[in-house]
mmCIF file of C-alpha atoms in Angstrom:
data_model
loop_
_atom_site.group_PDB
_atom_site.id
_atom_site.type_symbol
_atom_site.label_atom_id
_atom_site.label_comp_id
_atom_site.label_asym_id
_atom_site.label_seq_id
_atom_site.Cartn_x
_atom_site.Cartn_y
_atom_site.Cartn_z
ATOM 1 C CA MET V 1 20.033 54.665 -8.956
ATOM 2 C CA ILE V 2 23.832 54.493 -8.759
ATOM 3 C CA ASP V 3 25.278 51.846 -11.082
ATOM 4 C CA LYS V 4 26.968 49.034 -9.145
ATOM 5 C CA GLN V 5 29.243 48.219 -12.084
ATOM 6 C CA LYS V 6 30.453 51.839 -12.199
ATOM 7 C CA VAL V 7 31.285 51.629 -8.463
ATOM 8 C CA ARG V 8 33.214 48.364 -9.029
ATOM 9 C CA GLU V 9 35.127 49.898 -11.947
ATOM 10 C CA LEU V 10 36.070 52.973 -9.901
ATOM 11 C CA ALA V 11 37.216 50.828 -6.975
ATOM 12 C CA GLU V 12 39.271 48.598 -9.298
ATOM 13 C CA GLU V 13 40.803 51.697 -10.911
ATOM 14 C CA TRP V 14 41.934 53.035 -7.529
ATOM 15 C CA LEU V 15 43.158 49.601 -6.421
ATOM 16 C CA ALA V 16 45.233 49.042 -9.582
ATOM 17 C CA GLY V 17 48.913 48.726 -8.702
ATOM 18 C CA LYS V 18 48.203 48.430 -4.988
ATOM 19 C CA GLU V 19 48.336 45.279 -2.880
ATOM 20 C CA TYR V 20 44.701 45.790 -1.884
ATOM 21 C CA PHE V 21 41.949 43.883 -3.640
ATOM 22 C CA LEU V 22 38.212 44.377 -4.003
ATOM 23 C CA VAL V 23 36.096 41.970 -1.982
ATOM 24 C CA ASP V 24 32.634 43.344 -2.733
ATOM 25 C CA ALA V 25 30.755 46.410 -3.887
ATOM 26 C CA THR V 26 27.010 46.776 -3.417
ATOM 27 C CA VAL V 27 24.391 49.442 -4.025
ATOM 28 C CA ASP V 28 21.009 49.040 -2.350
ATOM 29 C CA ALA V 29 17.649 50.513 -3.374
ATOM 30 C CA ASP V 30 18.286 53.620 -1.245
ATOM 31 C CA ASN V 31 21.618 54.316 -3.010
ATOM 32 C CA LYS V 32 23.708 53.165 -0.072
ATOM 33 C CA ILE V 33 27.035 52.191 -1.606
ATOM 34 C CA THR V 34 29.174 49.714 0.339
ATOM 35 C CA VAL V 35 32.690 48.884 -0.832
ATOM 36 C CA GLU V 36 34.763 46.223 0.919
ATOM 37 C CA ILE V 37 38.492 45.927 0.324
ATOM 38 C CA ASP V 38 41.122 43.690 1.844
ATOM 39 C CA HIS V 39 44.889 43.283 2.076
ATOM 40 C CA LYS V 40 47.017 40.396 3.245
ATOM 41 C CA ASP V 41 48.331 42.475 6.163
ATOM 42 C CA GLY V 42 45.111 44.320 6.978
ATOM 43 C CA VAL V 43 43.438 47.519 5.818
ATOM 44 C CA TRP V 44 44.497 51.030 6.826
ATOM 45 C CA ILE V 45 41.760 53.589 7.575
ATOM 46 C CA GLU V 46 43.665 56.223 5.592
ATOM 47 C CA ASP V 47 43.398 54.068 2.460
ATOM 48 C CA CYS V 48 39.664 53.563 3.011
ATOM 49 C CA CYS V 49 39.267 57.343 3.251
ATOM 50 C CA GLU V 50 41.305 57.882 0.092
ATOM 51 C CA LEU V 51 39.253 55.325 -1.855
ATOM 52 C CA SER V 52 36.041 56.866 -0.521
ATOM 53 C CA ARG V 53 37.097 60.329 -1.731
ATOM 54 C CA PHE V 54 38.094 58.871 -5.115
ATOM 55 C CA ILE V 55 34.709 57.213 -5.639
ATOM 56 C CA GLU V 56 32.767 60.203 -4.339
ATOM 57 C CA ALA V 57 34.587 62.538 -6.741
ATOM 58 C CA HIS V 58 33.113 60.601 -9.671
ATOM 59 C CA PHE V 59 29.472 61.070 -8.665
ATOM 60 C CA ASP V 60 27.395 64.256 -8.392
ATOM 61 C CA ARG V 61 25.242 64.463 -5.265
ATOM 62 C CA ASP V 62 23.144 67.165 -6.958
ATOM 63 C CA GLU V 63 22.119 64.634 -9.617
ATOM 64 C CA GLU V 64 21.628 61.692 -7.298
ATOM 65 C CA ASP V 65 22.003 61.542 -3.526
ATOM 66 C CA PHE V 66 23.874 58.575 -2.068
ATOM 67 C CA GLU V 67 25.544 57.243 1.057
ATOM 68 C CA LEU V 68 29.043 55.787 0.718
ATOM 69 C CA GLU V 69 30.781 53.398 3.088
ATOM 70 C CA VAL V 70 34.258 52.021 2.391
ATOM 71 C CA GLY V 71 35.855 49.543 4.762
ATOM 72 C CA SER V 72 37.667 46.272 5.218
ATOM 73 C CA ALA V 73 36.029 42.925 4.563
ATOM 74 C CA GLY V 74 35.886 42.351 8.302
ATOM 75 C CA ILE V 75 37.675 39.898 10.501
ATOM 76 C CA GLY V 76 35.743 36.715 11.080
ATOM 77 C CA GLN V 77 33.521 37.267 8.044
ATOM 78 C CA PRO V 78 33.109 34.583 5.368
ATOM 79 C CA PHE V 79 35.487 34.709 2.421
ATOM 80 C CA LYS V 80 33.967 36.160 -0.737
ATOM 81 C CA VAL V 81 36.821 36.152 -3.275
ATOM 82 C CA LEU V 82 39.668 33.824 -4.241
ATOM 83 C CA GLN V 83 42.340 36.241 -3.006
ATOM 84 C CA GLN V 84 41.038 35.828 0.559
ATOM 85 C CA TYR V 85 41.547 32.074 0.278
ATOM 86 C CA LEU V 86 45.044 32.551 -1.169
ATOM 87 C CA ASN V 87 46.001 34.962 1.612
ATOM 88 C CA ASN V 88 44.935 32.403 4.232
ATOM 89 C CA VAL V 89 46.777 29.353 2.873
ATOM 90 C CA GLY V 90 48.618 27.890 5.865
ATOM 91 C CA ASN V 91 46.102 29.297 8.352
ATOM 92 C CA ASP V 92 43.248 27.560 10.136
ATOM 93 C CA VAL V 93 39.776 27.999 8.661
ATOM 94 C CA GLU V 94 36.279 26.931 9.576
ATOM 95 C CA VAL V 95 34.116 25.449 6.814
ATOM 96 C CA LEU V 96 30.362 24.987 6.723
ATOM 97 C CA THR V 97 29.504 22.559 3.937
ATOM 98 C CA ALA V 98 26.369 22.822 1.822
ATOM 99 C CA GLU V 99 25.046 19.811 3.775
ATOM 100 C CA GLY V 100 25.454 21.678 7.073
ATOM 101 C CA ARG V 101 28.585 19.863 8.329
ATOM 102 C CA LYS V 102 31.212 22.008 10.052
ATOM 103 C CA LEU V 103 34.901 21.271 10.053
ATOM 104 C CA GLU V 104 37.986 23.144 11.089
ATOM 105 C CA GLY V 105 41.471 22.684 9.733
ATOM 106 C CA GLU V 106 44.420 24.146 7.893
ATOM 107 C CA LEU V 107 43.795 25.667 4.476
ATOM 108 C CA LEU V 108 46.387 23.876 2.342
ATOM 109 C CA ALA V 109 45.666 25.256 -1.123
ATOM 110 C CA ALA V 110 43.193 27.258 -3.180
ATOM 111 C CA ASP V 111 42.671 27.895 -6.864
ATOM 112 C CA ALA V 112 39.891 28.964 -9.208
ATOM 113 C CA ASP V 113 38.186 25.564 -8.930
ATOM 114 C CA GLY V 114 38.190 25.127 -5.150
ATOM 115 C CA PHE V 115 40.301 24.628 -2.053
ATOM 116 C CA VAL V 116 41.817 21.947 0.180
ATOM 117 C CA VAL V 117 41.533 21.787 3.979
ATOM 118 C CA ALA V 118 43.386 19.319 6.213
ATOM 119 C CA ALA V 119 41.253 18.485 9.240
ATOM 120 C CA ASP V 120 42.058 16.185 12.151
ATOM 121 C CA GLU V 121 39.529 13.387 12.443
ATOM 122 C CA LYS V 122 39.254 10.260 14.553
ATOM 123 C CA GLN V 123 39.550 7.124 12.441
ATOM 124 C CA ARG V 124 40.022 3.439 13.033
ATOM 125 C CA VAL V 125 43.539 2.364 12.155
ATOM 126 C CA GLU V 126 44.450 -1.260 11.604
ATOM 127 C CA GLY V 127 46.342 -2.635 14.588
ATOM 128 C CA LYS V 128 44.919 -0.055 17.022
ATOM 129 C CA LYS V 129 42.173 -0.813 19.507
ATOM 130 C CA ARG V 130 40.789 2.712 19.594
ATOM 131 C CA PRO V 131 40.297 5.338 16.911
ATOM 132 C CA VAL V 132 43.239 7.731 16.528
ATOM 133 C CA TRP V 133 43.473 11.297 15.286
ATOM 134 C CA VAL V 134 44.488 11.424 11.632
ATOM 135 C CA SER V 135 44.900 14.447 9.339
ATOM 136 C CA VAL V 136 42.464 14.059 6.433
ATOM 137 C CA GLU V 137 42.528 16.281 3.349
ATOM 138 C CA HIS V 138 39.162 17.495 2.049
ATOM 139 C CA ARG V 139 38.833 19.097 -1.392
ATOM 140 C CA PHE V 140 35.865 21.415 -1.892
ATOM 141 C CA GLY V 141 34.445 23.297 -4.827
ATOM 142 C CA TYR V 142 33.151 26.732 -3.900
ATOM 143 C CA ALA V 143 29.579 25.569 -4.588
ATOM 144 C CA ASP V 144 30.079 22.741 -2.054
ATOM 145 C CA VAL V 145 30.226 25.133 0.920
ATOM 146 C CA LYS V 146 27.952 27.711 2.490
ATOM 147 C CA TRP V 147 30.899 29.662 3.890
ATOM 148 C CA VAL V 148 34.548 29.572 4.870
ATOM 149 C CA LYS V 149 36.142 31.932 7.362
ATOM 150 C CA ALA V 150 39.456 32.336 9.091
ATOM 151 C CA VAL V 151 39.715 30.987 12.618
ATOM 152 C CA ILE V 152 40.666 33.791 14.977
ATOM 153 C CA ASP V 153 43.114 32.694 17.655
ATOM 154 C CA PHE V 154 43.923 35.115 20.467
ATOM 155 C CA LYS V 155 46.713 32.995 21.953
#
């Protein structure tokens, strides 16, 4: 079976010095290798092809057959690595908490420990008869959420 760590190392070697970053690399039981990369401004197909050729050149199909797929992390897919959070600071995200609560708001910050989302919520305000919309900041650890993904707006 193809070694997943070897695939990750090869991908990281090719990505070194580029603005791309590795999102995920997997190898299943049938030796299907899947490598996902991302870039703040999107992924070019030519770069996926180049990375695919680079990885393929380091394995011998006569020794072990495999299938290789290199692509972008995918729009609308949950974030998997910190760099995806950092690239989306200032953008709207959708969060599904570990308890199953969904919220949508602006991603304000992210670091190795977690992230902050400002979401508009109705709250009672002293002196007002009815609840009003207020921006509330929520801090999450990565273990506190099932997933986070960018909100796609076609406006």
